[in-house]
CSV table of C-alpha atoms and ligand atoms in Angstrom, one decimal:
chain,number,residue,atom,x,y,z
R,224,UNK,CA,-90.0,-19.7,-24.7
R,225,UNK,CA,-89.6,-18.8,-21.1
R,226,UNK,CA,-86.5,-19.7,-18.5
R,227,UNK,CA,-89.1,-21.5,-15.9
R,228,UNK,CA,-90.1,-24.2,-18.6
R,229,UNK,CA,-86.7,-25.2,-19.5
R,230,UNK,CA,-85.4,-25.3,-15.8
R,231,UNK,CA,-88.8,-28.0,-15.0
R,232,UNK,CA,-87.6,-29.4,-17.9
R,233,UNK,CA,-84.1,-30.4,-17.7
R,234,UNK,CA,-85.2,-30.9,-13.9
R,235,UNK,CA,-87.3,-33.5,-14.9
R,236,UNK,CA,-84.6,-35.1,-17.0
R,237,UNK,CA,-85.8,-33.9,-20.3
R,238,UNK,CA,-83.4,-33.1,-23.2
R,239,UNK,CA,-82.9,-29.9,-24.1
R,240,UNK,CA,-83.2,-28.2,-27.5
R,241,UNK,CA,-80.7,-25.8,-29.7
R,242,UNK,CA,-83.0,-23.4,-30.0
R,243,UNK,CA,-83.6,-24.1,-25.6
R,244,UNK,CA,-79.8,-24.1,-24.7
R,245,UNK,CA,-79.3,-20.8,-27.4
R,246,UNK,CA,-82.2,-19.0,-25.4
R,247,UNK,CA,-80.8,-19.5,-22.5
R,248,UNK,CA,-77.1,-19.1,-23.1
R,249,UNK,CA,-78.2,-15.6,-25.1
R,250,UNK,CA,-80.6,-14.8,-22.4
R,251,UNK,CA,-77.7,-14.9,-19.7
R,252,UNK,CA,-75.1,-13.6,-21.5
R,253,UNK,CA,-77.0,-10.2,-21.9
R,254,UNK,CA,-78.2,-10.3,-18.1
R,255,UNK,CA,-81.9,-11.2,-19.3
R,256,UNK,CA,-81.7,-14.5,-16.8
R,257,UNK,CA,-80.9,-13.4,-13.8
R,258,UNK,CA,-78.4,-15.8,-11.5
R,259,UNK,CA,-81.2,-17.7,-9.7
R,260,UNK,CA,-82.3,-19.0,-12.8
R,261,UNK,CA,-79.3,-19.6,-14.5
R,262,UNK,CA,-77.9,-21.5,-11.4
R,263,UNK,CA,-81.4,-23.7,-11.0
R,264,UNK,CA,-80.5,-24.8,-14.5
R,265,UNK,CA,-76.9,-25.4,-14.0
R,266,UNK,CA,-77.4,-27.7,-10.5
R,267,UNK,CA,-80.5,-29.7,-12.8
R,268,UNK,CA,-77.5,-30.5,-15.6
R,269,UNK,CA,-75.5,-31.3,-12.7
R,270,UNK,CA,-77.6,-33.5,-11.8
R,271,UNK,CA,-79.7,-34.8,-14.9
R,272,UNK,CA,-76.5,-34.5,-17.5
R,273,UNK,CA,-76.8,-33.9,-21.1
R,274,UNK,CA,-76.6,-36.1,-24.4
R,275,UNK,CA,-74.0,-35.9,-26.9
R,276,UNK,CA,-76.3,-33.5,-29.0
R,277,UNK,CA,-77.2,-31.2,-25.8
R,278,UNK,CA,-73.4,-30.8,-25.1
R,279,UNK,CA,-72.7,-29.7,-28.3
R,280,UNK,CA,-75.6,-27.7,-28.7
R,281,UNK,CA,-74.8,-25.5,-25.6
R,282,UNK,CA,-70.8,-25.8,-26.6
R,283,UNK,CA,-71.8,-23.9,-29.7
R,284,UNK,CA,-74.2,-21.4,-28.3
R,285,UNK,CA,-71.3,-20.7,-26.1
R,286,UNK,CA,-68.5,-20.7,-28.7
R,287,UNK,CA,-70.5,-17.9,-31.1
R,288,UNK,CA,-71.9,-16.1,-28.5
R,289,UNK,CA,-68.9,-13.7,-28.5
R,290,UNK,CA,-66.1,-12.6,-31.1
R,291,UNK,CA,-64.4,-15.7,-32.9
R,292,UNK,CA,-61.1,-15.6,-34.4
R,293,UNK,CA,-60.7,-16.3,-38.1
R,294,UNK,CA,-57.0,-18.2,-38.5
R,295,UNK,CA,-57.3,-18.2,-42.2
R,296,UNK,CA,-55.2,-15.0,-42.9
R,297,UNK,CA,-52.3,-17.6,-41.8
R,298,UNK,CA,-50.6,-19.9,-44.0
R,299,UNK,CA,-50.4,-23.7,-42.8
R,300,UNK,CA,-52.8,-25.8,-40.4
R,301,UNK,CA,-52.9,-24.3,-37.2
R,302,UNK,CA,-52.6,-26.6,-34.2
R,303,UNK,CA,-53.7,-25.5,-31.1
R,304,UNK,CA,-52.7,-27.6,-27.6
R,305,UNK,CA,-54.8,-27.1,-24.2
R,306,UNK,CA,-54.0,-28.7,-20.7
R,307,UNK,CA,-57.1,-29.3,-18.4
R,308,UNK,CA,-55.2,-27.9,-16.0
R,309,UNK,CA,-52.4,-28.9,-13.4
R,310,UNK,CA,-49.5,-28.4,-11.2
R,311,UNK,CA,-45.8,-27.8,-12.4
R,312,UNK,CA,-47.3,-28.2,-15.9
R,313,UNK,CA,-45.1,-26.0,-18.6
R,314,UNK,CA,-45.4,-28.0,-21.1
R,315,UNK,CA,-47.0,-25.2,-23.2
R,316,UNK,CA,-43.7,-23.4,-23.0
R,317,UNK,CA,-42.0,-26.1,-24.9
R,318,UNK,CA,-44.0,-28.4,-27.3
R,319,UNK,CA,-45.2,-25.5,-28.6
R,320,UNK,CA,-41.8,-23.8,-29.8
R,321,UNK,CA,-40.8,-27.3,-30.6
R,322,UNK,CA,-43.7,-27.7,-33.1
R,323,UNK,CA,-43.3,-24.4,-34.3
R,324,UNK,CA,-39.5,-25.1,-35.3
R,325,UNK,CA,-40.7,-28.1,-36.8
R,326,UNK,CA,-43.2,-26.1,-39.5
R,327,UNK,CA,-46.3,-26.1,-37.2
R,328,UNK,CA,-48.2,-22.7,-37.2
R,329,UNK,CA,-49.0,-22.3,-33.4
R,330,UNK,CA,-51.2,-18.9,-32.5
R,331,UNK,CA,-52.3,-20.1,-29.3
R,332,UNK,CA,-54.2,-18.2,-26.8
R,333,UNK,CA,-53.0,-19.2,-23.3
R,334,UNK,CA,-55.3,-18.7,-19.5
R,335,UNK,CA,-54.5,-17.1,-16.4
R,336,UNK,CA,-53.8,-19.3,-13.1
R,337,UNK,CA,-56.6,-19.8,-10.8
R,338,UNK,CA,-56.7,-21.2,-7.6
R,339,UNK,CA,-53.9,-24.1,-7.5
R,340,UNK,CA,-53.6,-24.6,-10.6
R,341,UNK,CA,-51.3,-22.3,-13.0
R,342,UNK,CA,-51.9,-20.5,-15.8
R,343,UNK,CA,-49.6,-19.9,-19.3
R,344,UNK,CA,-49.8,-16.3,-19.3
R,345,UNK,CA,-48.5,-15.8,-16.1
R,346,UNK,CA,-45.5,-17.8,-16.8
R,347,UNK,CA,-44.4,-15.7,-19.9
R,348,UNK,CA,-45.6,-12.6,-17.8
R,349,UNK,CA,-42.1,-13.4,-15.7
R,350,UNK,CA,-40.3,-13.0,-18.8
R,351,UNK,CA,-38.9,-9.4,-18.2
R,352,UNK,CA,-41.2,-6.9,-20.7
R,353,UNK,CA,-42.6,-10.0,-22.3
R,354,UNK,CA,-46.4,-8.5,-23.6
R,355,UNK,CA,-49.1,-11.0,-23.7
R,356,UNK,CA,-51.4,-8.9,-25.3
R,357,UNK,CA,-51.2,-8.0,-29.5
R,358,UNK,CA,-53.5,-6.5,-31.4
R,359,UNK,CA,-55.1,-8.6,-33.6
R,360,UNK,CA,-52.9,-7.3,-37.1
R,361,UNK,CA,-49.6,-8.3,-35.3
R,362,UNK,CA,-50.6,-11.6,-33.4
R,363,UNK,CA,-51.3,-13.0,-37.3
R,364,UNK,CA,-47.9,-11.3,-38.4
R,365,UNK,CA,-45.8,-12.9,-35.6
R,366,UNK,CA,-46.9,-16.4,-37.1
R,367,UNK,CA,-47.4,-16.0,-40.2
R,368,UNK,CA,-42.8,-14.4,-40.0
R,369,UNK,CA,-42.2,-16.8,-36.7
R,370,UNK,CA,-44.1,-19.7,-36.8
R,371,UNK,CA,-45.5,-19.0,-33.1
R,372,UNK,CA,-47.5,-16.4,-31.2
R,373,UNK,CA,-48.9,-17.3,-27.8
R,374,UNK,CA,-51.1,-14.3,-26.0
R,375,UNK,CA,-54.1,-14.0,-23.6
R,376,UNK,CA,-57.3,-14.6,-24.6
R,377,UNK,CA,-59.0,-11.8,-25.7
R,378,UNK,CA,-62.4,-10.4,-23.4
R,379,UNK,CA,-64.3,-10.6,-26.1
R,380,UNK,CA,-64.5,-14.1,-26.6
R,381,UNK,CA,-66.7,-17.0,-25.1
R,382,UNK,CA,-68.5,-14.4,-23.0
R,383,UNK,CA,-70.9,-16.7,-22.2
R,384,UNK,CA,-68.4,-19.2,-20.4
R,385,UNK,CA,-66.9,-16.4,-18.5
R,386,UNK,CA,-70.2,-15.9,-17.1
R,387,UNK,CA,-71.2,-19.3,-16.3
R,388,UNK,CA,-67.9,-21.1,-15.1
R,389,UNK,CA,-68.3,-18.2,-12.4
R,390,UNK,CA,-70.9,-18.9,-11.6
R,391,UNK,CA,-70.7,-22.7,-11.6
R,392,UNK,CA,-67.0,-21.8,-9.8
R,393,UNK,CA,-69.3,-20.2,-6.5
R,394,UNK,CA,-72.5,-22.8,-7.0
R,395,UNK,CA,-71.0,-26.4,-7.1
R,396,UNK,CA,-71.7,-26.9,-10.8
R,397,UNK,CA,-68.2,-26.9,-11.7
R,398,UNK,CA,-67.2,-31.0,-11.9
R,399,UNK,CA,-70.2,-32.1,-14.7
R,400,UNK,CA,-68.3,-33.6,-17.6
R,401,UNK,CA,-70.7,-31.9,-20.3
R,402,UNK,CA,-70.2,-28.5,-18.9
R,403,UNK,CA,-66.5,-28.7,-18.4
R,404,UNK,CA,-66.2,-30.4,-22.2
R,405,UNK,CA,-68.4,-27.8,-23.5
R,406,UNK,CA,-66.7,-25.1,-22.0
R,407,UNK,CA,-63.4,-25.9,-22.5
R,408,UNK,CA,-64.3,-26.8,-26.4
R,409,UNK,CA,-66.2,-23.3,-26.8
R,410,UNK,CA,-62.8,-21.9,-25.9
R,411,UNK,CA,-60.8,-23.7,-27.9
R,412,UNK,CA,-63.7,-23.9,-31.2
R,413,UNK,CA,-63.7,-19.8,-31.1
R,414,UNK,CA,-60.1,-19.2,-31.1
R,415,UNK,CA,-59.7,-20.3,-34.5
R,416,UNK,CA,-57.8,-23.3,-35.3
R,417,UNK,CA,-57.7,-26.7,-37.9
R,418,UNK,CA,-56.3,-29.0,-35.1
R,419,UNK,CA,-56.4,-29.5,-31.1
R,420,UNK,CA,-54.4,-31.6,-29.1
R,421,UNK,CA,-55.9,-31.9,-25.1
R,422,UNK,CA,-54.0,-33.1,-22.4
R,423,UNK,CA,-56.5,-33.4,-20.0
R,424,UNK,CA,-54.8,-34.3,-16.5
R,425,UNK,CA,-56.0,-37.2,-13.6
R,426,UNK,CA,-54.8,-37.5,-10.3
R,427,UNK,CA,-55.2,-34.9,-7.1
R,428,UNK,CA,-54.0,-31.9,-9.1
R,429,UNK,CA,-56.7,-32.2,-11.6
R,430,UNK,CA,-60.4,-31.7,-11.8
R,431,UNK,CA,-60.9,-35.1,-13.1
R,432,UNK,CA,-59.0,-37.6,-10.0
R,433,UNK,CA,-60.1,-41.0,-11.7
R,434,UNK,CA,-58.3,-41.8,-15.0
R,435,UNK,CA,-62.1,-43.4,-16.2
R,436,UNK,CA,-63.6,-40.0,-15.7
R,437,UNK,CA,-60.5,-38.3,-17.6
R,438,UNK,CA,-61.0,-40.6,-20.4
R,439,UNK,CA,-64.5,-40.0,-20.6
R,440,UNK,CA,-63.9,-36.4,-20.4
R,441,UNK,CA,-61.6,-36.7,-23.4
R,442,UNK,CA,-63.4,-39.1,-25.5
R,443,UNK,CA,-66.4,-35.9,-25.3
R,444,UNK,CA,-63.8,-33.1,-26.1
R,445,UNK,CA,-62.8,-35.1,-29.0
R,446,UNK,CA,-66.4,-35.8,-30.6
R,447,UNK,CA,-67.3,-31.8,-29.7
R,448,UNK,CA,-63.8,-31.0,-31.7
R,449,UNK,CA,-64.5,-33.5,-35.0
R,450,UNK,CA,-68.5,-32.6,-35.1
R,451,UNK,CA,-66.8,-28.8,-35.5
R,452,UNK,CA,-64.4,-30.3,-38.0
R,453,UNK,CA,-61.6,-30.3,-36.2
R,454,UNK,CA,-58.9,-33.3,-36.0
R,455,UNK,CA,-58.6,-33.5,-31.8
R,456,UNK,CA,-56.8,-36.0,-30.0
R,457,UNK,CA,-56.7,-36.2,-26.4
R,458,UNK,CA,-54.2,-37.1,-24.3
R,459,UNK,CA,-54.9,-38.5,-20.7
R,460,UNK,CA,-51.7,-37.8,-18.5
R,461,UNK,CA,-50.6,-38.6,-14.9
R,462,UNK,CA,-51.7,-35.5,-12.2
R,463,UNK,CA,-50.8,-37.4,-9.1
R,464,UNK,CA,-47.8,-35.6,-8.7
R,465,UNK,CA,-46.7,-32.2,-9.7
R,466,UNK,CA,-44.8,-32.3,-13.5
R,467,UNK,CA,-41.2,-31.7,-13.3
R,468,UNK,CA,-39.5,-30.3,-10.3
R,469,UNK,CA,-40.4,-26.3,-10.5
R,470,UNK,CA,-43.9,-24.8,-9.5
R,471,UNK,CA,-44.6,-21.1,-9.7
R,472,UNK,CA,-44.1,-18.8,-12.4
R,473,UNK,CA,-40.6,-17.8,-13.2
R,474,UNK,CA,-39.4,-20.8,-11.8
R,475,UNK,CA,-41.7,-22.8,-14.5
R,476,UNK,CA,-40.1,-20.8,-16.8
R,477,UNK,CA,-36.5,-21.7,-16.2
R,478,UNK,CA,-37.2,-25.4,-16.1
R,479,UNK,CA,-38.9,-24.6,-19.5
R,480,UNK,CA,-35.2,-23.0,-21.1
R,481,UNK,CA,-33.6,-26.0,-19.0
R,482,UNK,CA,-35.7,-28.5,-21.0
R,483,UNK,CA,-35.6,-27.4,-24.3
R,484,UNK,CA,-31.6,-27.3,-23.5
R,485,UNK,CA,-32.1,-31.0,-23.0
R,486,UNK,CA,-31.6,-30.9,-19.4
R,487,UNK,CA,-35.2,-30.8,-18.0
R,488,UNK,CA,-36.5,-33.6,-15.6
R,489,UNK,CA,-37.6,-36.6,-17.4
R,490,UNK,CA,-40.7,-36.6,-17.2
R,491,UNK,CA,-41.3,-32.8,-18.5
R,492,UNK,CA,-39.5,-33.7,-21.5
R,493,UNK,CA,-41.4,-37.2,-21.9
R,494,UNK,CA,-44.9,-35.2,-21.9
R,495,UNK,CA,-43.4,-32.1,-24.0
R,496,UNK,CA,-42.1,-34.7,-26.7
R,497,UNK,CA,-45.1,-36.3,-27.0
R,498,UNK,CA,-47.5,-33.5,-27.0
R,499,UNK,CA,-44.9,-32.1,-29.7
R,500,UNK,CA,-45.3,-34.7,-31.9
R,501,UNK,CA,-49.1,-34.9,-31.8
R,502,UNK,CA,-48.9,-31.6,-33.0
R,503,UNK,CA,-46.7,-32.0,-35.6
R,504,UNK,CA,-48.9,-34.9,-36.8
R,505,UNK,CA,-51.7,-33.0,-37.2
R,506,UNK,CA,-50.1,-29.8,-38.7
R,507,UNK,CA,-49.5,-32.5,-41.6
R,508,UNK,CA,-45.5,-32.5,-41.3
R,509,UNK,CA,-45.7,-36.4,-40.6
R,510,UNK,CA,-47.8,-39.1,-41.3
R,511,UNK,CA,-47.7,-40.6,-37.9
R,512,UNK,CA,-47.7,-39.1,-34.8
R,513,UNK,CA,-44.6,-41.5,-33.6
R,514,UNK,CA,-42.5,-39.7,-36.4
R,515,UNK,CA,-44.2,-36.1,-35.1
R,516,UNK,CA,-42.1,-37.1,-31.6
R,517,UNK,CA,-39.0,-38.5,-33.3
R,518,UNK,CA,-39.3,-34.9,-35.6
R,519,UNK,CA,-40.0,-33.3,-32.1
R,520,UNK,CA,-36.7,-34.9,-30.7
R,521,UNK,CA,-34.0,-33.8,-33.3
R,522,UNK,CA,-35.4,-30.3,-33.0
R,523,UNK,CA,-34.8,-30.7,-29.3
R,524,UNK,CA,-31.2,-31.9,-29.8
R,525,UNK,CA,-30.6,-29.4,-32.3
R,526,UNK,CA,-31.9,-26.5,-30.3
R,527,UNK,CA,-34.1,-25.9,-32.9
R,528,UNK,CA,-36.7,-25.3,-30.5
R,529,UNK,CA,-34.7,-23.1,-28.0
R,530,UNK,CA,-34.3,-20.9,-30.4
R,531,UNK,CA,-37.9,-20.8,-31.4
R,532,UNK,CA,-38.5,-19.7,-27.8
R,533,UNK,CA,-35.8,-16.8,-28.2
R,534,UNK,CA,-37.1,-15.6,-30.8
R,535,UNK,CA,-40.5,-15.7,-29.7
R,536,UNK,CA,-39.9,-13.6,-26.6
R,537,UNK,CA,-37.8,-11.2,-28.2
R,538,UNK,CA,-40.9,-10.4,-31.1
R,539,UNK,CA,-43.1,-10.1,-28.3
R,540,UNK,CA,-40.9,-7.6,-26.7
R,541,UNK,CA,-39.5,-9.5,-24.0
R,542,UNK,CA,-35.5,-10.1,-22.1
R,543,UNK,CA,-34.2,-12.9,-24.5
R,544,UNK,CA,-31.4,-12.6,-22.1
R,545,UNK,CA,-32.8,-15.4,-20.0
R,546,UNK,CA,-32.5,-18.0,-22.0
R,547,UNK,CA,-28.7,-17.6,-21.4
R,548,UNK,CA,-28.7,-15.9,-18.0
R,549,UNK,CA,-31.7,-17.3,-16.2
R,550,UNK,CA,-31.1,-15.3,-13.1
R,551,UNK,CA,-32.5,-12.2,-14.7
R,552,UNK,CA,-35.9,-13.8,-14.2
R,553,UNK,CA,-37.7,-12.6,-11.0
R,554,UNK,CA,-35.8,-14.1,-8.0
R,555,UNK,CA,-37.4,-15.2,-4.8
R,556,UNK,CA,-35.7,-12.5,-1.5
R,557,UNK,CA,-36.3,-15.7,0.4
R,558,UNK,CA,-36.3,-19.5,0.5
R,559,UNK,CA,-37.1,-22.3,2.8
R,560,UNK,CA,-36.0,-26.0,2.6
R,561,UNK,CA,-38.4,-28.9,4.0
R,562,UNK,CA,-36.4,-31.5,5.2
R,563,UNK,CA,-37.6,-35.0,5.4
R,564,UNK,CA,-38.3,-36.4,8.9
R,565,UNK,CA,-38.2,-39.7,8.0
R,566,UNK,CA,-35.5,-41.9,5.5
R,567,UNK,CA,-37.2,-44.5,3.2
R,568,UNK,CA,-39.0,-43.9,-0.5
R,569,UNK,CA,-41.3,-41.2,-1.6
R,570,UNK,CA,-44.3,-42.6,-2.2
R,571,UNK,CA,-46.0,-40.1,-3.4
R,572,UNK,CA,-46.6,-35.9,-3.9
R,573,UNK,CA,-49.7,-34.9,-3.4
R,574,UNK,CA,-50.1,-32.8,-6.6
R,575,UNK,CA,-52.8,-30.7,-5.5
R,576,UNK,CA,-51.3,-30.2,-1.8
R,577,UNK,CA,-48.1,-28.8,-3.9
R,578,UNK,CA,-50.1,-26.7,-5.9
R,579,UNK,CA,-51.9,-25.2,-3.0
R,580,UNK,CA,-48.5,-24.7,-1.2
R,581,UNK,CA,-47.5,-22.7,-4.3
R,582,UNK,CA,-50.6,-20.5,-4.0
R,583,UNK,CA,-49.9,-20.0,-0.4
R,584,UNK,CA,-46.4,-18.5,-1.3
R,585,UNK,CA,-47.6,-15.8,-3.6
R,586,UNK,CA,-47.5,-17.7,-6.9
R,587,UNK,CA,-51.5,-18.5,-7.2
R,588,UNK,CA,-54.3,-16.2,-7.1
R,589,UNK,CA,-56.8,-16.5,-4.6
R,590,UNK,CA,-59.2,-14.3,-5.8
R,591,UNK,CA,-59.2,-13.2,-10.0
R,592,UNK,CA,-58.1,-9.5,-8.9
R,593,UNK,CA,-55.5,-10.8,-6.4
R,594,UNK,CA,-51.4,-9.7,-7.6
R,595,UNK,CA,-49.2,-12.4,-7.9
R,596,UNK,CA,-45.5,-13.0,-7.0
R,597,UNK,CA,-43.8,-14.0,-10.2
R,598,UNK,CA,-41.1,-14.9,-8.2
R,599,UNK,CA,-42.5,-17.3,-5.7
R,600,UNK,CA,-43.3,-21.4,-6.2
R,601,UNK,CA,-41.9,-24.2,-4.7
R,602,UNK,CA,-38.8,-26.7,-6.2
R,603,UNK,CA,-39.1,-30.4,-5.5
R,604,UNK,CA,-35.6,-32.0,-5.0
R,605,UNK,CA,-37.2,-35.0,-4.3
R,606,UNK,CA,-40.3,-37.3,-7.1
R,607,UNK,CA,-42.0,-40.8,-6.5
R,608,UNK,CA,-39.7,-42.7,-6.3
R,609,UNK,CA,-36.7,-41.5,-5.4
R,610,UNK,CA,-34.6,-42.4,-2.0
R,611,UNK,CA,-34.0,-40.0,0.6
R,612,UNK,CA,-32.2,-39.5,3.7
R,613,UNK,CA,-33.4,-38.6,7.3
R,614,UNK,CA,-32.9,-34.5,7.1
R,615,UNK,CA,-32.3,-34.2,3.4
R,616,UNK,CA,-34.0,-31.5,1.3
R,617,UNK,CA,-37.3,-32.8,-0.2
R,618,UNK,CA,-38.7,-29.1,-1.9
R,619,UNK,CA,-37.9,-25.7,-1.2
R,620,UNK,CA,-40.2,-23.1,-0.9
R,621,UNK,CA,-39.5,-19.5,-2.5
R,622,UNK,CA,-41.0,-16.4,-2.0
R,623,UNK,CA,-41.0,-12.4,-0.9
R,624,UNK,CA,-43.3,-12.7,1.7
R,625,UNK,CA,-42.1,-14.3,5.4
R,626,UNK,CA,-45.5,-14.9,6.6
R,627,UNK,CA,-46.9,-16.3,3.4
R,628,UNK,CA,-43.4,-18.8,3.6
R,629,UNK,CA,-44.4,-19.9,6.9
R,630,UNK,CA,-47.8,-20.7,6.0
R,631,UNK,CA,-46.4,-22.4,2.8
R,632,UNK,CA,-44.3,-24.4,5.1
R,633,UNK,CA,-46.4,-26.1,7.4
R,634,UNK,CA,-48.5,-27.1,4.2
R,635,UNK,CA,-45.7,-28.5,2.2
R,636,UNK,CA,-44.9,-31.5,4.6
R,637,UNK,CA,-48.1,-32.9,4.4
R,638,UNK,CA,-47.5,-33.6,0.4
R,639,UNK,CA,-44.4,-36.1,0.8
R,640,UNK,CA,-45.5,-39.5,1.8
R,641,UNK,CA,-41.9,-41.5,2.7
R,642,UNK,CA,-42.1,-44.9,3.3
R,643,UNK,CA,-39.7,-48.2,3.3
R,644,UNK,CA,-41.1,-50.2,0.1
R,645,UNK,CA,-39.6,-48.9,-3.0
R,646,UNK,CA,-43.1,-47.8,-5.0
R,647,UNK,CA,-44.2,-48.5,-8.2
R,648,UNK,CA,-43.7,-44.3,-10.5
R,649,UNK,CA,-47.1,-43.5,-12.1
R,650,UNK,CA,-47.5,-44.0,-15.6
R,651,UNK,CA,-46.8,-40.2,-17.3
R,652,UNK,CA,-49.1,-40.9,-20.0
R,653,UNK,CA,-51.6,-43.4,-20.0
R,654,UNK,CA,-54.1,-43.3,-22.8
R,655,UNK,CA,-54.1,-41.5,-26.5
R,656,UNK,CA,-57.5,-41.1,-27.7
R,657,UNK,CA,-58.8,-39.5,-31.5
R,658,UNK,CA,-55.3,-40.4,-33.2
C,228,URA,N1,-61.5,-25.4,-17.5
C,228,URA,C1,-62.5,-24.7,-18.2
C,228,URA,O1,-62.1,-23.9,-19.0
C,228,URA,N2,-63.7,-25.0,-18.0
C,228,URA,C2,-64.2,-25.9,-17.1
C,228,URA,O2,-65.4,-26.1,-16.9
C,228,URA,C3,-63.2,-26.6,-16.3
C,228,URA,C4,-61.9,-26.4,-16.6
């Protein structure tokens, strides 16, 4: 078998083999295919796609092709979550102590932020001492004694998608539904456990923009996940604007406490309920998933869930201080409001604009090595929908850095779009698929 044959191949719109899509993931992995080659094959499955079979094929080559985590040492069905990735979006931070507190083992394995988009394990990396790494011994202890872990994922697994989302990431291969599914899955297949419940984003903040592209997305994730065995349900949510009010670490974090003290923004605690309750489902607490959310909702009330979150951070060594004093998260030296320069409706927040203007601040990354600001991110006052004055405060924009503010600044007008009709809000959550 040779790289040049299965590049004319797929070229040519031929479908690829197991033993074809294992050669070459194995090939590139070890740094037998060079780049060129791998990147000829990537831009043909850009361009040709992949059947069901192909896409699974190369999700598995990809999901053993490193260290996989066995789950079974823990007691219960494990339920992971995953976003697709957005702006604002913490719900992580709270349907996952929520499920937890309602008897759902969650040992989760969180990303890192890149480019406008955040990542879980910088959020709980603003948590003061909070460690995101555990050896393998007492990540299965904290859930098997807690109910919950979340940590970073490991370097040792899914080597083969590290290697070829970067280079997809610098060789516009990145936006093919088979390779995102099958990536993402590989992920999520390797780290171990029964259940997955996908939230895969639409809108400007999100990879996917159209929600029939998101739906198709999700409708693939969820045949990879039950071919593997696992019950997956995906969950197609609204990315036009940014979820909740906060963006940027620390602040992300706050609005996380705020919510699961029952005074988040509504539709935070909408998406975090749900996602709850999906979970819940399929960790076999309830037999639907409408009585997961309602389960979801009285350990919300309770503070049930809040508590799960204390404890969490304080087993993985970090200030539960801030859940009562919130101000001993990082704090931004400096802070700029953007004022509206019109009165009228806000028709919309350009998700992805937000998102960038976070990055800008300090918050995002722009390169994987690049430090962060834990401190910076951007508040919106203002969501779709709501009526605002000539001169009132539409975000504000934190930060440590003056020049990196001002930069922020000019971009964050741009996102608010104020006009006189009184608009239509976006649905939150617009399609369930797999339950
Ligand atoms: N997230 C991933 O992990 N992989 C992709 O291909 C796209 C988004």
């Amino acid at each position: 078998m040779n790289m040049i044959d299965i590049i004319l191949k797929k070229r040519d719109g031929g479908k690829l083999t197991q033993a074809e899509l294992r050669f070459f993931v194995k090939g590139f992995t070890e740094g037998s295919i060079p780049d060129y080659q791998a990147s000829a094959l990537l831009m043909a499955v850009y361009f040709r796609g992949m059947d069901k079979e192909e896409i699974f094929e190369l999700t598995n080559a990809m999901r053993y092709s490193g260290d996989t985590i066995d789950l079974s040492d823990i007691q219960g069905i494990k339920v992971d979550k995953h976003s697709t990735g957005g702006v604002g979006d913490k719900t992580t931070l709270i349907a996952a102590p929520l499920a937890a507190a309602c008897g759902v083992p969650v040992a989760k394995m969180s990303g890192r932020g890149l480019g406008f988009t955040g990542g879980t394990v910088d959020k709980l990396e603003s948590i003061p001492g909070f460690r995101t790494t555990l050896e393998p011994e007492e990540f299965f202890r904290q859930v098997n004694e807690n109910g919950i872990a979340l940590i970073g994922q490991t370097a040792h697994i899914t080597p083969a998608d590290k290697k070829i989302y970067a280079l997809r990431d610098v060789t516009g291969t990145v936006e093919n539904l088979g390779l995102i599914a099958s990536s993402i899955m590989s992920k999520k297949l390797a780290a171990g456990s029964d259940a997955i419940v996908l939230d895969v984003k639409c809108g400007s903040g999100a990879f996917m923009e159209e929600q029939e592209t998101a739906v198709e997305l999700g409708r693939m994730m969820c045949e990879i996940g039950v071919a593997a065995g696992k019950r997956t349900v995906a969950l197609i949510t609204d990315m036009s604007q940014p979820l909740g009010r906060a963006v940027g670490n620390s602040l992300e974090v706050r609005e996380a406490i705020e919510t699961l003290k029952g005074r988040g923004p509504d539709d935070i605690t909408e998406l975090s309920l749900k996602l709850a309750g999906v979970m819940i489902y399929l960790g076999g607490r309830t037999k639907t998933a409408a009585e997961g959310e309602i389960m979801a909702q009285q350990a919300l009330h309770s503070g049930a869930g809040l508590e799960k979150l204390r404890s969490l951070i304080l087993r993985q060594g970090g200030d539960a201080g801030i859940i009562e004093e919130t101000d001993r998260l990082p704090q931004p030296a400096l802070k700029k409001d953007i004022l509206a320069e019109s009165a009228g409706y806000v028709q919309s927040i350009d998700a992805k604009c937000v998102g960038l203007v976070s990055q800008h601040t300090g918050a995002g990354r722009l390169t994987r090595e690049d430090d962060i600001d834990l401190s910076a991110g951007v508040l919106l006052h203002k969501k779709v929908g709501d009526r605002v004055n000539r001169g009132e405060c539409l975000a504000t924009i934190c930060g440590s850095s003056k020049s990196k503010i001002a930069a922020a600044e000019k971009e964050a007008q741009k996102a608010f779009v104020i006009d006189r009709e009184k608009p239509q809000k976006p649905t939150l959550i617009k399609e369930v698929l797999g339950l």
